[in-house]
Short mmCIF file of C-alpha atoms and ligand atoms in Angstrom, two decimals:
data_model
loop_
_atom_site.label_atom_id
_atom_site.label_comp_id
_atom_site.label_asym_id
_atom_site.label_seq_id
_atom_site.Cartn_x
_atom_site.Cartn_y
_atom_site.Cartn_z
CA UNK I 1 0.00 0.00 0.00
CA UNK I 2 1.63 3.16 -1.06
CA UNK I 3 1.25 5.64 1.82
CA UNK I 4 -1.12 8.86 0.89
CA UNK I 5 0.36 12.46 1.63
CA UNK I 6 -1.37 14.21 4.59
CA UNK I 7 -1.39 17.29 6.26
CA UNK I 8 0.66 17.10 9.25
CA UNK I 9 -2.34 17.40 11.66
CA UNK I 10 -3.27 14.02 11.17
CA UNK I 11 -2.08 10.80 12.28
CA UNK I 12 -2.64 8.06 9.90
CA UNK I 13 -3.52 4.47 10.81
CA UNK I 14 -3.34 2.75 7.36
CA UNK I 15 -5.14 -1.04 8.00
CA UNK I 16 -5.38 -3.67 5.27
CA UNK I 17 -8.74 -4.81 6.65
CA UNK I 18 -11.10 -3.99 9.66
CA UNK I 19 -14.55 -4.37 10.52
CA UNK I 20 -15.19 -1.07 10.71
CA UNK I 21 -13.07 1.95 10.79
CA UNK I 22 -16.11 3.53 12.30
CA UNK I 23 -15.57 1.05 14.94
CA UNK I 24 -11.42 1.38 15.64
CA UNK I 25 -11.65 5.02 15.85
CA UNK I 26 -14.06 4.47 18.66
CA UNK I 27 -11.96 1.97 20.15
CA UNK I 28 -8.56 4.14 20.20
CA UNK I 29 -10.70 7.19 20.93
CA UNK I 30 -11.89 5.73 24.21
CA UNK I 31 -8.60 4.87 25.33
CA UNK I 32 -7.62 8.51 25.24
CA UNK I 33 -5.72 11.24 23.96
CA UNK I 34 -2.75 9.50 23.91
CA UNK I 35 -4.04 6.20 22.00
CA UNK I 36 -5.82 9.00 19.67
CA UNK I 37 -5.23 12.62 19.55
CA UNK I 38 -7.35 15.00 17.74
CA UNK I 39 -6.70 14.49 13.53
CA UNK I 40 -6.51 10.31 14.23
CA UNK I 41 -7.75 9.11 10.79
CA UNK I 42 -7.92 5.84 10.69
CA UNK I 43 -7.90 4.17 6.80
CA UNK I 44 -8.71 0.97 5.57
CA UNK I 45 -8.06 -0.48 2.25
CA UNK I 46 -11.50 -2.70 2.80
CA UNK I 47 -14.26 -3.26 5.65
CA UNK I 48 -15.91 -6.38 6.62
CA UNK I 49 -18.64 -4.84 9.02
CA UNK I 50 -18.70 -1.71 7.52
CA UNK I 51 -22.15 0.24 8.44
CA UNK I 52 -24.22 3.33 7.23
CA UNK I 53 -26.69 5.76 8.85
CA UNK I 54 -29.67 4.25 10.56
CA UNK I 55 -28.24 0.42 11.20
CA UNK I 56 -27.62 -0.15 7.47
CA UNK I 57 -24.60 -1.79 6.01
CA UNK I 58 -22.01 -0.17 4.01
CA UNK I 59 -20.57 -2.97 1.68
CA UNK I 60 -16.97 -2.37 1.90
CA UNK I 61 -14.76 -3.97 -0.84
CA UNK I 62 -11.66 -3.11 -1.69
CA UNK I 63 -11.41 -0.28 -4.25
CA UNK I 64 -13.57 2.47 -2.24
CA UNK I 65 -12.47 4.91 0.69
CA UNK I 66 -13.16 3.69 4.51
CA UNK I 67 -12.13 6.33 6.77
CA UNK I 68 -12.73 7.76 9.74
CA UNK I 69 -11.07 10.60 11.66
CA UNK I 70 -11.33 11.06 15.84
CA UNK I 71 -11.74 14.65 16.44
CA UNK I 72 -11.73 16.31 19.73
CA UNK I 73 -12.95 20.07 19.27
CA UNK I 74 -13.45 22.76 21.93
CA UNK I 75 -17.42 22.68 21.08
CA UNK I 76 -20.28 21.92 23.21
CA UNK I 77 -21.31 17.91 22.36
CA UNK I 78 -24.99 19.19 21.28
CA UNK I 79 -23.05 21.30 17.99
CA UNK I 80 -20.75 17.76 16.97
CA UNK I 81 -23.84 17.15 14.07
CA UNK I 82 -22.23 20.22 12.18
CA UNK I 83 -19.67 18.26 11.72
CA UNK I 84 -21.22 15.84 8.95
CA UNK I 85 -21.91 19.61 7.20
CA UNK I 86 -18.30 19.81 7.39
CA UNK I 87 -17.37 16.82 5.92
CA UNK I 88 -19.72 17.24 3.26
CA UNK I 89 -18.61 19.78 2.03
CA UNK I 90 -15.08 18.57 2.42
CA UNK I 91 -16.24 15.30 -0.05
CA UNK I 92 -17.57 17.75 -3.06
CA UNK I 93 -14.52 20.26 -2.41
CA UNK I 94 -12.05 16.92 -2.75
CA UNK I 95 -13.90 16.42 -5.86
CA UNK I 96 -14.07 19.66 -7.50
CA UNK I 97 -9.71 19.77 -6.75
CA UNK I 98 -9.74 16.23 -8.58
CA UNK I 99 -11.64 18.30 -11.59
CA UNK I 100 -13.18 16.51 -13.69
CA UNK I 101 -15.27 18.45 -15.93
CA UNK I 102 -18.39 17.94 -17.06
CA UNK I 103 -19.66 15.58 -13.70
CA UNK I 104 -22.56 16.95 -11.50
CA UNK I 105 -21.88 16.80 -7.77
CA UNK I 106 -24.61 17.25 -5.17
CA UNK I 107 -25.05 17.20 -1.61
CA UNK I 108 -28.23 15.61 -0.48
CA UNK I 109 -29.11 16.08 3.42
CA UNK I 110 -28.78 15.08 6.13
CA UNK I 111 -24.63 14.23 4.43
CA UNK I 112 -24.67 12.04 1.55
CA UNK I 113 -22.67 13.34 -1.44
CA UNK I 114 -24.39 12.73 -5.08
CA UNK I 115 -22.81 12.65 -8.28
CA UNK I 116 -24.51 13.27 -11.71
CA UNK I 117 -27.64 12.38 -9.45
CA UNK I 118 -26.38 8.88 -7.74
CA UNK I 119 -24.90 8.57 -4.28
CA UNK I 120 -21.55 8.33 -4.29
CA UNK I 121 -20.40 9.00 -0.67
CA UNK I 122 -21.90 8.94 2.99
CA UNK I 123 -20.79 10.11 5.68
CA UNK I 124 -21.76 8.76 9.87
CA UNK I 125 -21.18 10.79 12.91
CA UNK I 126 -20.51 8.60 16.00
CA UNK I 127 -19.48 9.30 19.63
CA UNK I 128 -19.93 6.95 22.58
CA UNK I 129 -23.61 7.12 23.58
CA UNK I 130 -23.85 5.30 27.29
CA UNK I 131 -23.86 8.32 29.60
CA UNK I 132 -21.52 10.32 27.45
CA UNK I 133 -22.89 13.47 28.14
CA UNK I 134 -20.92 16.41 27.98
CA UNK I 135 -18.22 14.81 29.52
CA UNK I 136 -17.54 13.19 26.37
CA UNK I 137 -15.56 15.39 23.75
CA UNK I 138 -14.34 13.33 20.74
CA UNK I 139 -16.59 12.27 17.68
CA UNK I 140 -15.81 9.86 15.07
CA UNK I 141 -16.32 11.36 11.60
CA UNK I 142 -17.07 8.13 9.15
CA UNK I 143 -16.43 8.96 5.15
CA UNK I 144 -17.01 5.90 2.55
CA UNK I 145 -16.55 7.00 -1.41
CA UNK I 146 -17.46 4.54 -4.12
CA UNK I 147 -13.97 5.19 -5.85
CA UNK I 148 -14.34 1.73 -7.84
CA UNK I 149 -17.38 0.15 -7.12
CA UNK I 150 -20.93 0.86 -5.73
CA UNK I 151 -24.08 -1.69 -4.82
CA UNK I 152 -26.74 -1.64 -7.22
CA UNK I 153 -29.38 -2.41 -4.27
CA UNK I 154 -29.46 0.45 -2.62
CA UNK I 155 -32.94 2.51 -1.86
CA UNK I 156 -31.68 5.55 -3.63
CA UNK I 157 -29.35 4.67 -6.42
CA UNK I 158 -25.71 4.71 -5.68
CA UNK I 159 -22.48 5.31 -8.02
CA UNK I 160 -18.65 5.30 -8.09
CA UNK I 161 -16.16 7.28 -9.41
CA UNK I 162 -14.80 4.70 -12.11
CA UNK I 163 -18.99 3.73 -13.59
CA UNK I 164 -18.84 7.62 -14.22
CA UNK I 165 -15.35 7.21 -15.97
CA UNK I 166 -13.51 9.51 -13.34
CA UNK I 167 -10.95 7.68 -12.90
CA UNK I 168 -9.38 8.85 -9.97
CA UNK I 169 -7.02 6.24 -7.06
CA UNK I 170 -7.94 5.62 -3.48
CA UNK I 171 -5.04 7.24 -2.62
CA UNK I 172 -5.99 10.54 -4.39
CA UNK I 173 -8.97 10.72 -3.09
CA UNK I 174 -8.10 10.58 0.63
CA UNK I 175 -5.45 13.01 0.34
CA UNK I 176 -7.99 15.73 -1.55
CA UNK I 177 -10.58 14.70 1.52
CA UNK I 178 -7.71 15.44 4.02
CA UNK I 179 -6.84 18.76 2.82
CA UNK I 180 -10.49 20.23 2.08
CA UNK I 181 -11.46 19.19 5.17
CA UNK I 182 -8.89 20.44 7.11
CA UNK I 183 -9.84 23.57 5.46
CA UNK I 184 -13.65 23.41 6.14
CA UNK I 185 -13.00 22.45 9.89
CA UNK I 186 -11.05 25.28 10.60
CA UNK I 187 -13.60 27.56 9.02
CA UNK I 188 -15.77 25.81 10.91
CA UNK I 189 -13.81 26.31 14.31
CA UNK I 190 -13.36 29.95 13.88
CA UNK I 191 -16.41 31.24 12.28
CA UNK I 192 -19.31 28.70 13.25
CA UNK I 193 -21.93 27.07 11.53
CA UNK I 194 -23.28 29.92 9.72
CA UNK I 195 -20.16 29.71 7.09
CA UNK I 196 -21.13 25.58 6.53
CA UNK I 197 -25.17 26.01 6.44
CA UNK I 198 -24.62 28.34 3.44
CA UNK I 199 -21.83 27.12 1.43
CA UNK I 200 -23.67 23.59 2.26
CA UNK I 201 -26.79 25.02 0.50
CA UNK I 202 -25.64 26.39 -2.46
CA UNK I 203 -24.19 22.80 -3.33
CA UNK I 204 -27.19 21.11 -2.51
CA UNK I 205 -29.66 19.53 -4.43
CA UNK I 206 -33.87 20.38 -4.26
CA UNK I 207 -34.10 23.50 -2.24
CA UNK I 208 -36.89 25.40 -3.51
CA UNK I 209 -38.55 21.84 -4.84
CA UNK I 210 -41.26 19.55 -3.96
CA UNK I 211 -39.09 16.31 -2.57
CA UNK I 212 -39.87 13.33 -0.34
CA UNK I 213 -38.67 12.51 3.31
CA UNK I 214 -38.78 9.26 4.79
CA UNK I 215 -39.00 9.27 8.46
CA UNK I 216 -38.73 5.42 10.24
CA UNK I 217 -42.69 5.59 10.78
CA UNK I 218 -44.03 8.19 8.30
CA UNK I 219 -43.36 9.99 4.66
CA UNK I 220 -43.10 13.31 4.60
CA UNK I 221 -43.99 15.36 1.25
CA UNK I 222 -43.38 19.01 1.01
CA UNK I 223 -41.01 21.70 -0.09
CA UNK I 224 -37.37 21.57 0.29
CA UNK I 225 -37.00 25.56 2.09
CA UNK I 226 -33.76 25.86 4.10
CA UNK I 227 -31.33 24.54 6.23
CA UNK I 228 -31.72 26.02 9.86
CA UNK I 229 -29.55 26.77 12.28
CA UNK I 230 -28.40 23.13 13.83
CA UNK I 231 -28.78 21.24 10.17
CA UNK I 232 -32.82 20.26 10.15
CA UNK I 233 -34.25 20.55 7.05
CA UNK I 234 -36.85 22.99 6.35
CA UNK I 235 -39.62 21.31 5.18
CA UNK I 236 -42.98 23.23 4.20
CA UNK I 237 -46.14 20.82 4.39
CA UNK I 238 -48.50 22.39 2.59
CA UNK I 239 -48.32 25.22 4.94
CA UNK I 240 -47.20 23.38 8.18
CA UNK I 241 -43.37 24.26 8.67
CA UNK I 242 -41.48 21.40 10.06
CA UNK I 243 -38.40 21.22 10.87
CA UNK I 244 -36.43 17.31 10.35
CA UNK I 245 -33.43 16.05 12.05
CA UNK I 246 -33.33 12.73 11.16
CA UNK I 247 -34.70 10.85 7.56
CA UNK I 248 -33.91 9.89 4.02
CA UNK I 249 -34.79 12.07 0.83
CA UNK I 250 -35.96 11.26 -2.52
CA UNK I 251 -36.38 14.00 -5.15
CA UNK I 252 -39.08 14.02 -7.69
CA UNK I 253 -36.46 14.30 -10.23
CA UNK I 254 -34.21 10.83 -12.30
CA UNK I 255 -32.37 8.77 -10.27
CA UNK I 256 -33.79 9.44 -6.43
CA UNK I 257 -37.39 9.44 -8.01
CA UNK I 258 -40.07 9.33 -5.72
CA UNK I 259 -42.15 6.65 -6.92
C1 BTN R 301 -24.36 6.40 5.05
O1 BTN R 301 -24.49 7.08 4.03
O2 BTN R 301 -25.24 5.61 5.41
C2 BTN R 301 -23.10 6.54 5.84
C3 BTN R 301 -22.04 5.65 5.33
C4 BTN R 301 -20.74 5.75 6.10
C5 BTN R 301 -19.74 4.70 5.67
C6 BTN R 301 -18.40 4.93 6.27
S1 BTN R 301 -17.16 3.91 5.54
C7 BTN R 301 -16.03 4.40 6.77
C8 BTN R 301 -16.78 4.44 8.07
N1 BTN R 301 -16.82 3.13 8.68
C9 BTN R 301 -18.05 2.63 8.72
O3 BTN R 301 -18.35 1.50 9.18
N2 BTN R 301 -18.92 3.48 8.20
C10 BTN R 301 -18.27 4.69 7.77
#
């Protein structure tokens, strides 16, 4: 495995294979700052338990991007969920530097990252839940890119760099991850949210149009207004405002249909 380039604020734990990266960033981040300072990205060239938002699995091959970094920011625990805005927009950034022209990238909320309408990356915020509290102040920041291969059972269709003839390595693409989002969390750090809720926006996809939510118990259809201030989505109901924290969109447009 040739080594990627990063910034000098991280420290790199390359792994062949793990079950989840997810899952060894928690690990080392419970043991500490020594076992995993703040910028611990841990990489793996494949995952055998890798997992998504909401309990779903994340096939993991080799070929994609598993990684996940330990942070441990000076910011109250209830703000950490910025942090998937963050990383979002760190994901389309890395892509735009790779620059391929002529692809369509999207972000899709709550922090999935589409291209030319397809998902092609997620992202999954974890910390430790049992009586964390405030006491607790690291989050694990989750990132998986189709780089070379994507499922083709997924609810919403997904994609990968190489089916959209981008043909860009695993090594590339962590090191244009690293650096944009080094950038985006120190925005982040010294300016707030505000920066991320609007950049966020104006690389999303649907504001302004009629789109689907899918809550665990309920489907929610209405327009697409804003972002507010902690990163619910704005939905208008026909009137009734309300704002979502937690669900899966479909546009009415190709690809994430609503049908
Ligand atoms: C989603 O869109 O559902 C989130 C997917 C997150 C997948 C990444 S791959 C690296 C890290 N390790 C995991 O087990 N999951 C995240």
């Amino acid at each position: 495995m040739t080594t990627p380039k990063l910034p000098a604020a991280y420290h790199l734990i390359a792994l062949d294979s793990v079950g989840s990266t997810n899952e060894e960033a928690k690990r080392l981040a419970v043991l500490g700052e020594n076992a995993a300072p703040d910028g611990t990205l841990v990489w793996a060239k494949q995952q055998t338990a890798g997992r998504g938002r909401r309990g779903r699995e994340w096939s993991s091959p080799p070929g994609n991007l598993y990684t996940s970094i330990v942070l441990r920011p000076d910011v109250p625990l209830a703000r950490m969920p910025e942090l998937s805005f963050v990383a979002a927009l760190a994901v389309y950034d890395a892509l735009e530097s790779l620059g391929e022209p002529g692809h369509q990238v999207h972000l899709k909320w709550p922090n999935d990252v589409l291209l030319n309408d397809k998902k092609v990356a997620g992202l999954l915020l974890e910390t430790e839940s049992a009586g964390a509290g405030e006491d607790c102040h690291w989050v694990v920041l989750g990132m998986g890119l189709n780089v070379g291969w994507h499922p083709d059972d997924t609810p919403y269709p997904a994609t990968s760099l190489r089916f959209e003839e981008w043909p860009v390595s695993v090594n590339q693409a962590l090191e244009a991850y690293a650096n944009s989002f080094l950038g985006w969390a120190g925005r982040w750090l010294d300016e707030g949210f505000e920066p991320i809720r609007e950049n966020w926006l104006r690389r999303c996809k649907g504001q302004g149009e009629e789109i689907e939510v899918r809550l665990g118990n309920e489907t929610l259809t209405g327009t697409f207004i804003d972002l507010d201030t902690s990163g619910a989505l704005v939905l208008d109901c026909g009137g009734e405002v309300r704002h979502i924290t937690a669900g899966d969109v479909f546009f009415s447009t190709p690809s994430g249909s609503i049908n």
